[in-house]
PDB file of C-alpha atoms in Angstrom:
ATOM      1  CA  UNK A   1     -35.078   1.954  -9.722  1.00  0.00           C
ATOM      2  CA  UNK A   2     -37.975   3.587  -7.891  1.00  0.00           C
ATOM      3  CA  UNK A   3     -37.339   7.252  -7.113  1.00  0.00           C
ATOM      4  CA  UNK A   4     -39.531   9.712  -5.313  1.00  0.00           C
ATOM      5  CA  UNK A   5     -39.732  13.487  -6.074  1.00  0.00           C
ATOM      6  CA  UNK A   6     -39.891  14.722  -2.504  1.00  0.00           C
ATOM      7  CA  UNK A   7     -38.770  18.146  -1.047  1.00  0.00           C
ATOM      8  CA  UNK A   8     -35.464  17.808   0.866  1.00  0.00           C
ATOM      9  CA  UNK A   9     -33.131  20.231   2.238  1.00  0.00           C
ATOM     10  CA  UNK A  10     -29.263  20.022   2.782  1.00  0.00           C
ATOM     11  CA  UNK A  11     -29.609  21.870   6.089  1.00  0.00           C
ATOM     12  CA  UNK A  12     -31.757  19.081   7.710  1.00  0.00           C
ATOM     13  CA  UNK A  13     -29.989  15.841   6.757  1.00  0.00           C
ATOM     14  CA  UNK A  14     -31.181  12.502   7.795  1.00  0.00           C
ATOM     15  CA  UNK A  15     -29.308   9.832   9.717  1.00  0.00           C
ATOM     16  CA  UNK A  16     -28.592   7.966   6.398  1.00  0.00           C
ATOM     17  CA  UNK A  17     -27.185  11.122   4.786  1.00  0.00           C
ATOM     18  CA  UNK A  18     -24.914  11.723   7.802  1.00  0.00           C
ATOM     19  CA  UNK A  19     -23.577   8.248   7.610  1.00  0.00           C
ATOM     20  CA  UNK A  20     -23.064   8.490   4.014  1.00  0.00           C
ATOM     21  CA  UNK A  21     -20.975  11.717   4.466  1.00  0.00           C
ATOM     22  CA  UNK A  22     -18.777  10.122   7.244  1.00  0.00           C
ATOM     23  CA  UNK A  23     -18.201   6.974   5.273  1.00  0.00           C
ATOM     24  CA  UNK A  24     -17.354   8.904   2.213  1.00  0.00           C
ATOM     25  CA  UNK A  25     -14.825  11.036   4.020  1.00  0.00           C
ATOM     26  CA  UNK A  26     -13.319   7.857   5.380  1.00  0.00           C
ATOM     27  CA  UNK A  27     -13.225   6.292   1.992  1.00  0.00           C
ATOM     28  CA  UNK A  28     -11.673   9.462   0.559  1.00  0.00           C
ATOM     29  CA  UNK A  29      -8.925   9.529   3.235  1.00  0.00           C
ATOM     30  CA  UNK A  30      -8.048   5.887   2.718  1.00  0.00           C
ATOM     31  CA  UNK A  31      -7.940   6.508  -1.085  1.00  0.00           C
ATOM     32  CA  UNK A  32      -5.506   9.425  -0.544  1.00  0.00           C
ATOM     33  CA  UNK A  33      -3.187   7.240   1.861  1.00  0.00           C
ATOM     34  CA  UNK A  34      -3.346   4.415  -0.868  1.00  0.00           C
ATOM     35  CA  UNK A  35      -1.881   6.675  -3.457  1.00  0.00           C
ATOM     36  CA  UNK A  36       0.633   8.695  -1.255  1.00  0.00           C
ATOM     37  CA  UNK A  37       2.247   5.841   0.789  1.00  0.00           C
ATOM     38  CA  UNK A  38       5.697   4.493  -0.076  1.00  0.00           C
ATOM     39  CA  UNK A  39       4.865   0.992   1.248  1.00  0.00           C
ATOM     40  CA  UNK A  40       3.181  -1.259  -1.386  1.00  0.00           C
ATOM     41  CA  UNK A  41       1.733  -3.562   1.236  1.00  0.00           C
ATOM     42  CA  UNK A  42       0.199  -0.724   3.077  1.00  0.00           C
ATOM     43  CA  UNK A  43      -1.155   0.622  -0.103  1.00  0.00           C
ATOM     44  CA  UNK A  44      -2.820  -2.553  -0.841  1.00  0.00           C
ATOM     45  CA  UNK A  45      -4.357  -2.747   2.528  1.00  0.00           C
ATOM     46  CA  UNK A  46      -5.632   0.861   2.459  1.00  0.00           C
ATOM     47  CA  UNK A  47      -7.110  -0.038  -0.969  1.00  0.00           C
ATOM     48  CA  UNK A  48      -9.235  -2.716   0.843  1.00  0.00           C
ATOM     49  CA  UNK A  49     -10.513  -0.005   3.212  1.00  0.00           C
ATOM     50  CA  UNK A  50     -11.277   2.376   0.244  1.00  0.00           C
ATOM     51  CA  UNK A  51     -13.212  -0.427  -1.590  1.00  0.00           C
ATOM     52  CA  UNK A  52     -15.009  -1.525   1.482  1.00  0.00           C
ATOM     53  CA  UNK A  53     -16.167   2.145   2.096  1.00  0.00           C
ATOM     54  CA  UNK A  54     -17.601   2.227  -1.480  1.00  0.00           C
ATOM     55  CA  UNK A  55     -19.458  -1.059  -0.693  1.00  0.00           C
ATOM     56  CA  UNK A  56     -20.982   0.644   2.422  1.00  0.00           C
ATOM     57  CA  UNK A  57     -21.893   3.568   0.277  1.00  0.00           C
ATOM     58  CA  UNK A  58     -23.745   1.310  -2.071  1.00  0.00           C
ATOM     59  CA  UNK A  59     -25.634  -0.209   0.685  1.00  0.00           C
ATOM     60  CA  UNK A  60     -26.756   3.212   2.119  1.00  0.00           C
ATOM     61  CA  UNK A  61     -28.030   3.929  -1.410  1.00  0.00           C
ATOM     62  CA  UNK A  62     -30.136   0.600  -1.280  1.00  0.00           C
ATOM     63  CA  UNK A  63     -27.942  -0.954  -3.982  1.00  0.00           C
ATOM     64  CA  UNK A  64     -27.301  -4.157  -2.057  1.00  0.00           C
ATOM     65  CA  UNK A  65     -26.370  -6.156  -5.325  1.00  0.00           C
ATOM     66  CA  UNK A  66     -23.764  -3.704  -6.420  1.00  0.00           C
ATOM     67  CA  UNK A  67     -22.423  -3.631  -2.804  1.00  0.00           C
ATOM     68  CA  UNK A  68     -21.975  -7.449  -2.684  1.00  0.00           C
ATOM     69  CA  UNK A  69     -20.362  -7.377  -6.202  1.00  0.00           C
ATOM     70  CA  UNK A  70     -18.059  -4.785  -5.034  1.00  0.00           C
ATOM     71  CA  UNK A  71     -16.925  -6.780  -1.937  1.00  0.00           C
ATOM     72  CA  UNK A  72     -16.589 -10.157  -3.895  1.00  0.00           C
ATOM     73  CA  UNK A  73     -14.836  -8.944  -7.005  1.00  0.00           C
ATOM     74  CA  UNK A  74     -12.863  -5.951  -5.886  1.00  0.00           C
ATOM     75  CA  UNK A  75     -12.128  -6.664  -2.229  1.00  0.00           C
ATOM     76  CA  UNK A  76     -12.105 -10.520  -2.609  1.00  0.00           C
ATOM     77  CA  UNK A  77     -10.414 -10.792  -5.903  1.00  0.00           C
ATOM     78  CA  UNK A  78      -8.423  -7.809  -7.068  1.00  0.00           C
ATOM     79  CA  UNK A  79      -6.880  -6.903  -3.835  1.00  0.00           C
ATOM     80  CA  UNK A  80      -5.896 -10.587  -3.153  1.00  0.00           C
ATOM     81  CA  UNK A  81      -4.307 -10.799  -6.669  1.00  0.00           C
ATOM     82  CA  UNK A  82      -2.369  -7.698  -5.927  1.00  0.00           C
ATOM     83  CA  UNK A  83      -1.181  -9.193  -2.607  1.00  0.00           C
ATOM     84  CA  UNK A  84      -0.251 -12.552  -4.155  1.00  0.00           C
ATOM     85  CA  UNK A  85       1.602 -10.473  -6.915  1.00  0.00           C
ATOM     86  CA  UNK A  86       3.564  -8.580  -4.368  1.00  0.00           C
ATOM     87  CA  UNK A  87       4.578 -11.923  -2.605  1.00  0.00           C
ATOM     88  CA  UNK A  88       5.411 -13.803  -5.725  1.00  0.00           C
ATOM     89  CA  UNK A  89       7.574 -10.892  -7.199  1.00  0.00           C
ATOM     90  CA  UNK A  90       9.357 -10.588  -3.830  1.00  0.00           C
ATOM     91  CA  UNK A  91       8.535  -6.863  -3.877  1.00  0.00           C
ATOM     92  CA  UNK A  92       9.952  -4.832  -0.993  1.00  0.00           C
ATOM     93  CA  UNK A  93       7.884  -4.945   2.067  1.00  0.00           C
ATOM     94  CA  UNK A  94       9.251  -1.944   3.844  1.00  0.00           C
ATOM     95  CA  UNK A  95       9.420   1.499   2.630  1.00  0.00           C
ATOM     96  CA  UNK A  96      10.208   2.099  -1.133  1.00  0.00           C
ATOM     97  CA  UNK A  97      11.629   5.456  -1.869  1.00  0.00           C
ATOM     98  CA  UNK A  98      11.674   4.555  -5.566  1.00  0.00           C
ATOM     99  CA  UNK A  99       7.803   4.099  -5.666  1.00  0.00           C
ATOM    100  CA  UNK A 100       7.417   7.548  -7.031  1.00  0.00           C
ATOM    101  CA  UNK A 101       7.270   8.762 -10.881  1.00  0.00           C
ATOM    102  CA  UNK A 102       7.770  12.251  -9.961  1.00  0.00           C
ATOM    103  CA  UNK A 103       4.423  13.314 -11.554  1.00  0.00           C
ATOM    104  CA  UNK A 104       2.697  14.197  -8.657  1.00  0.00           C
ATOM    105  CA  UNK A 105       1.369  17.593  -9.764  1.00  0.00           C
ATOM    106  CA  UNK A 106       0.236  16.234 -13.016  1.00  0.00           C
ATOM    107  CA  UNK A 107      -1.450  13.284 -11.319  1.00  0.00           C
ATOM    108  CA  UNK A 108      -3.240  15.720  -8.862  1.00  0.00           C
ATOM    109  CA  UNK A 109      -4.439  17.971 -11.540  1.00  0.00           C
ATOM    110  CA  UNK A 110      -5.872  15.112 -13.471  1.00  0.00           C
ATOM    111  CA  UNK A 111      -7.443  13.625 -10.320  1.00  0.00           C
ATOM    112  CA  UNK A 112      -9.004  17.023  -9.295  1.00  0.00           C
ATOM    113  CA  UNK A 113     -10.378  17.704 -12.758  1.00  0.00           C
ATOM    114  CA  UNK A 114     -11.941  14.135 -13.049  1.00  0.00           C
ATOM    115  CA  UNK A 115     -13.603  14.560  -9.672  1.00  0.00           C
ATOM    116  CA  UNK A 116     -15.029  18.019 -10.555  1.00  0.00           C
ATOM    117  CA  UNK A 117     -16.358  16.584 -13.886  1.00  0.00           C
ATOM    118  CA  UNK A 118     -17.964  13.572 -12.133  1.00  0.00           C
ATOM    119  CA  UNK A 119     -19.442  15.446  -9.379  1.00  0.00           C
ATOM    120  CA  UNK A 120     -20.806  18.051 -11.688  1.00  0.00           C
ATOM    121  CA  UNK A 121     -22.382  15.449 -14.005  1.00  0.00           C
ATOM    122  CA  UNK A 122     -23.942  13.555 -11.141  1.00  0.00           C
ATOM    123  CA  UNK A 123     -25.302  16.737  -9.484  1.00  0.00           C
ATOM    124  CA  UNK A 124     -26.768  17.996 -12.802  1.00  0.00           C
ATOM    125  CA  UNK A 125     -28.362  14.746 -13.582  1.00  0.00           C
ATOM    126  CA  UNK A 126     -29.913  14.059 -10.174  1.00  0.00           C
ATOM    127  CA  UNK A 127     -30.491  17.517  -8.848  1.00  0.00           C
ATOM    128  CA  UNK A 128     -34.085  16.947  -8.040  1.00  0.00           C
ATOM    129  CA  UNK A 129     -34.193  13.314  -7.784  1.00  0.00           C
ATOM    130  CA  UNK A 130     -34.242  11.502  -4.387  1.00  0.00           C
ATOM    131  CA  UNK A 131     -34.134   7.808  -3.624  1.00  0.00           C
ATOM    132  CA  UNK A 132     -37.293   6.656  -1.640  1.00  0.00           C
ATOM    133  CA  UNK A 133     -35.686   4.505   1.168  1.00  0.00           C
ATOM    134  CA  UNK A 134     -39.172   3.619   2.530  1.00  0.00           C
ATOM    135  CA  UNK A 135     -40.462   2.350  -0.929  1.00  0.00           C
ATOM    136  CA  UNK A 136     -39.845  -0.952  -2.517  1.00  0.00           C
ATOM    137  CA  UNK A 137     -36.232  -2.317  -2.746  1.00  0.00           C
ATOM    138  CA  UNK A 138     -34.560  -0.868  -5.759  1.00  0.00           C
ATOM    139  CA  UNK A 139     -31.111  -2.463  -5.623  1.00  0.00           C
ATOM    140  CA  UNK A 140     -31.953  -6.085  -5.393  1.00  0.00           C
ATOM    141  CA  UNK A 141     -30.602  -8.842  -7.780  1.00  0.00           C
ATOM    142  CA  UNK A 142     -34.058  -9.113  -9.460  1.00  0.00           C
ATOM    143  CA  UNK A 143     -34.455  -5.378 -10.242  1.00  0.00           C
ATOM    144  CA  UNK A 144     -30.862  -4.913 -11.173  1.00  0.00           C
ATOM    145  CA  UNK A 145     -30.856  -8.026 -13.445  1.00  0.00           C
ATOM    146  CA  UNK A 146     -34.094  -7.089 -15.118  1.00  0.00           C
ATOM    147  CA  UNK A 147     -32.859  -3.475 -15.823  1.00  0.00           C
ATOM    148  CA  UNK A 148     -29.518  -4.861 -17.041  1.00  0.00           C
ATOM    149  CA  UNK A 149     -30.706  -7.611 -19.338  1.00  0.00           C
ATOM    150  CA  UNK A 150     -33.624  -5.715 -20.549  1.00  0.00           C
ATOM    151  CA  UNK A 151     -32.477  -2.252 -21.300  1.00  0.00           C
ATOM    152  CA  UNK A 152     -28.628  -2.501 -21.110  1.00  0.00           C
ATOM    153  CA  UNK A 153     -28.070  -5.946 -22.726  1.00  0.00           C
ATOM    154  CA  UNK A 154     -26.278  -4.553 -25.834  1.00  0.00           C
ATOM    155  CA  UNK A 155     -23.679  -2.533 -23.757  1.00  0.00           C
ATOM    156  CA  UNK A 156     -23.319  -5.364 -21.427  1.00  0.00           C
ATOM    157  CA  UNK A 157     -22.445  -7.799 -24.194  1.00  0.00           C
ATOM    158  CA  UNK A 158     -20.164  -5.209 -25.950  1.00  0.00           C
ATOM    159  CA  UNK A 159     -18.213  -4.917 -22.707  1.00  0.00           C
ATOM    160  CA  UNK A 160     -17.896  -8.584 -22.391  1.00  0.00           C
ATOM    161  CA  UNK A 161     -16.403  -8.899 -25.868  1.00  0.00           C
ATOM    162  CA  UNK A 162     -14.032  -6.168 -25.010  1.00  0.00           C
ATOM    163  CA  UNK A 163     -12.854  -7.755 -21.891  1.00  0.00           C
ATOM    164  CA  UNK A 164     -12.442 -11.079 -23.764  1.00  0.00           C
ATOM    165  CA  UNK A 165     -10.323  -9.378 -26.369  1.00  0.00           C
ATOM    166  CA  UNK A 166      -8.190  -7.801 -23.686  1.00  0.00           C
ATOM    167  CA  UNK A 167      -7.664 -11.089 -22.064  1.00  0.00           C
ATOM    168  CA  UNK A 168      -6.675 -12.744 -25.351  1.00  0.00           C
ATOM    169  CA  UNK A 169      -4.384  -9.906 -26.206  1.00  0.00           C
ATOM    170  CA  UNK A 170      -2.619 -10.270 -22.857  1.00  0.00           C
ATOM    171  CA  UNK A 171      -2.064 -13.958 -23.517  1.00  0.00           C
ATOM    172  CA  UNK A 172      -0.502 -13.359 -26.903  1.00  0.00           C
ATOM    173  CA  UNK A 173       1.716 -10.643 -25.631  1.00  0.00           C
ATOM    174  CA  UNK A 174       2.895 -12.681 -22.739  1.00  0.00           C
ATOM    175  CA  UNK A 175       3.685 -15.847 -24.903  1.00  0.00           C
ATOM    176  CA  UNK A 176       5.519 -13.547 -27.440  1.00  0.00           C
ATOM    177  CA  UNK A 177       7.555 -12.103 -24.738  1.00  0.00           C
ATOM    178  CA  UNK A 178       8.404 -15.480 -23.235  1.00  0.00           C
ATOM    179  CA  UNK A 179       9.406 -16.822 -26.724  1.00  0.00           C
ATOM    180  CA  UNK A 180      11.694 -13.606 -27.329  1.00  0.00           C
ATOM    181  CA  UNK A 181      13.373 -14.094 -23.838  1.00  0.00           C
ATOM    182  CA  UNK A 182      13.883 -17.820 -24.628  1.00  0.00           C
ATOM    183  CA  UNK A 183      15.458 -17.104 -27.958  1.00  0.00           C
ATOM    184  CA  UNK A 184      17.680 -14.395 -26.430  1.00  0.00           C
ATOM    185  CA  UNK A 185      18.640 -16.748 -23.795  1.00  0.00           C
ATOM    186  CA  UNK A 186      19.597 -19.505 -26.288  1.00  0.00           C
ATOM    187  CA  UNK A 187      21.593 -17.005 -28.486  1.00  0.00           C
ATOM    188  CA  UNK A 188      23.420 -15.678 -25.577  1.00  0.00           C
ATOM    189  CA  UNK A 189      24.190 -19.360 -24.384  1.00  0.00           C
ATOM    190  CA  UNK A 190      25.569 -20.248 -27.821  1.00  0.00           C
ATOM    191  CA  UNK A 191      27.716 -16.950 -27.901  1.00  0.00           C
ATOM    192  CA  UNK A 192      29.200 -17.799 -24.508  1.00  0.00           C
ATOM    193  CA  UNK A 193      30.001 -21.350 -25.515  1.00  0.00           C
ATOM    194  CA  UNK A 194      31.686 -20.133 -28.732  1.00  0.00           C
ATOM    195  CA  UNK A 195      33.587 -17.557 -26.762  1.00  0.00           C
ATOM    196  CA  UNK A 196      34.926 -20.132 -24.435  1.00  0.00           C
ATOM    197  CA  UNK A 197      35.831 -22.521 -27.052  1.00  0.00           C
ATOM    198  CA  UNK A 198      37.891 -19.712 -28.898  1.00  0.00           C
ATOM    199  CA  UNK A 199      39.660 -18.739 -25.705  1.00  0.00           C
ATOM    200  CA  UNK A 200      40.907 -22.224 -24.851  1.00  0.00           C
ATOM    201  CA  UNK A 201      44.493 -22.907 -26.085  1.00  0.00           C
ATOM    202  CA  UNK A 202      45.129 -25.135 -28.974  1.00  0.00           C
ATOM    203  CA  UNK A 203      46.218 -28.803 -28.257  1.00  0.00           C
ATOM    204  CA  UNK A 204      49.780 -29.333 -28.731  1.00  0.00           C
ATOM    205  CA  UNK A 205      50.915 -31.545 -31.681  1.00  0.00           C
ATOM    206  CA  UNK A 206      53.194 -34.567 -31.530  1.00  0.00           C
ATOM    207  CA  UNK A 207      56.268 -32.563 -32.455  1.00  0.00           C
ATOM    208  CA  UNK A 208      55.405 -30.146 -29.656  1.00  0.00           C
ATOM    209  CA  UNK A 209      55.023 -32.968 -27.173  1.00  0.00           C
ATOM    210  CA  UNK A 210      58.509 -34.254 -28.119  1.00  0.00           C
TER     211      UNK A 210
END
């Protein structure tokens, strides 16, 4: 990524920086509504807004490839999968009072600590580094692919193997759970049939019939 060391001041922001700040505030608000609303469908729709705001932020940072990946994978696949899951499982569409684990303060503490750590790391790493918006494109597919497969190919392949292992593990666990459920169902059916057979009165003999 081509970066320029240029003197900038936070008291004289450019139009791109103002747009970045406004979109960031909108994204933060959408994320807060996502985790605080009691309606699952509304949470999924606000998640679309939050992920779309992140895509706009990537565009403002001249990372066009990452922005389109964000839209295609997260907005176009993950959120659609969540909505289909809500529909197929017949989840409640309206307000769900039970959609709260009661760990709000613990979750808020972890979220604030994570946010502070991430902001501190990013600010400390790029304190005097600025993106040259007037220079050559730095976030194109060609530049990103060259950097990824030239300098980060080993972590990329390790992550691929990790995702594959997680997928195989999910398939194995789901098949095991299905087999256990079928076994319990068959045992319950046999027990019910045996109980009904024991509950039936004995057939009268010939002498009883006379």
